[in-house]
Amino acid sequence: MITAVLGVLLVPAVGATISAVATLGALYAPGPDRPVPAALPSTHDPTRPTAVVVVGNRGAVVSDVLAPYEILAATGRFNVYTAAPERQPVPLTGGLDLVPDLTFDDLAARTGSGGPDLVVIPALPDVGERSTAPVTEWLRAQDAAGVLLLAVCNGSGVLASAGLLDGRPAAAHWLRIGSFEEAYPQVDWVRGQRYIDDGDVVSTAGILSSIDGTLHVVGRLAGASVAADAADTVGWRHYGEDVPVATGVGVPGPAAIVNAGFRWNPPTIGVMLTDGVGEIELASVFDVHGQSLAHRTLAVTVDGGPVRSRHGLTFLPRADLADAAPGLDRLLVPGVSAAAAHAVEPPAGGPAPEYLHDPPGFAFDTSLRDLAATVDVATARWTAKVLELPTTGLVLDGPAWPWAPTAFAVVLVLVDAAAVAWVTRRLRRRRDRARRTPFHRPPTGRTTPAPAAGRRRAGDAGERSTQDTAGPPASPPPTRPCDAQPAP
């Protein structure tokens, strides 16, 4: 019985595992080789504090990078840069390739002996691995210089791997904090809070908790009114509220398991990059659809060239629209400004552009409503939980559940069950036939066959005749076991 059950579940389980690995692997998949555009000249104001958002050579979580960056830039009070060990395209989750503004050496040359005042550390895909060494070594130097460190989401794992959180309280994403407790027991990991302020180190919980943590730091460095204005600028309606934080066991929810495991050919959503798009607007599309595990996103531009965001970041597409259009299931155009201008012509042979942020509002709210309407509400609620996006007052309409991949999983189980039953019947019939067939043991030794009865009687008569004429009979030959004895 146990063997049969395992057989029934084998194909669905193997297929789901392969699909889930491919889905999660696609989040940080690097883009194709492309020329790196030259850095834009920018003015560094030495009278302003300098804030740096770090990215690793293998990428980072898109919202962890872009949300703090836009908040800091929107204040107008900071020199804000992205920096990495090397100036090369790095994949942000969902396939948005960022070209960092500066290398660590470039940053040192620009800021001089003063260095940065604030460093933002996002979640990196290779936390704890040797490939993060250039980042962690640089962070140790910044910590030694007294720089304020803001670890957003699982960026706290990066600091912990560098030994910079030993003996300190820290927050992290609810899905990873349990594994961090095991990997870095010297850290006092705190659950259930949006951010933890421990003086020169501030850490936040899951992805969009970075907004609360960044606004808190802005309030510390530039004043509460500046932080409130920045919250209003990006549309964060929860500033100053006691926003709830997701807690629980760090395992995926049922909708996530269904989407990751049984969408073997997920839809591809083209995301049109346009000049002047807001950084949070971009993040809202790539992170909502990426964290849903229901779609693949593909960054495109009209001509395949780079674009500059609202506050000057450089992004590279992975395809031009004309080539990509036939393979797209939808084409989303993020950004309020793009929606106002209707800046994208419908591509030949592809889907019509959909302007996601029309009407305006907080970009993630709009993207989540779109996910609920086009996929399902259960997936949207799971995505909001992963993002730490409050849904109070947010109406989500759409199908209740991911029925199509669920039905596919059920069909797989039924087909596999039928196959196991057929094989089991065939084996049972073969075994039953073997039991009904007589078993003949082959001879194991040589024996002397008994002489035929008629021949023996003839011999007896001949022997008696010989005895009558030839005198007394001769002694019979000695007998051997199993020899047939003559009749008396």
Short mmCIF file of C-alpha atoms in Angstrom, two decimals, residues 448-457 482-486:
data_model
loop_
_atom_site.label_atom_id
_atom_site.label_comp_id
_atom_site.label_asym_id
_atom_site.label_seq_id
_atom_site.Cartn_x
_atom_site.Cartn_y
_atom_site.Cartn_z
CA THR A 448 19.56 -46.94 -13.81
CA PRO A 449 16.11 -47.25 -15.36
CA ALA A 450 14.09 -50.34 -14.49
CA PRO A 451 13.86 -52.82 -17.39
CA ALA A 452 10.52 -53.10 -19.12
CA ALA A 453 8.25 -55.77 -17.65
CA GLY A 454 7.85 -57.70 -20.92
CA ARG A 455 11.55 -57.81 -21.52
CA ARG A 456 12.14 -58.98 -17.97
CA ARG A 457 9.65 -61.85 -18.31
CA CYS A 482 16.65 -48.22 -6.35
CA ASP A 483 17.21 -51.20 -8.81
CA ALA A 484 13.98 -52.93 -9.78
CA GLN A 485 13.77 -56.42 -8.35
CA PRO A 486 12.71 -59.41 -10.63
#
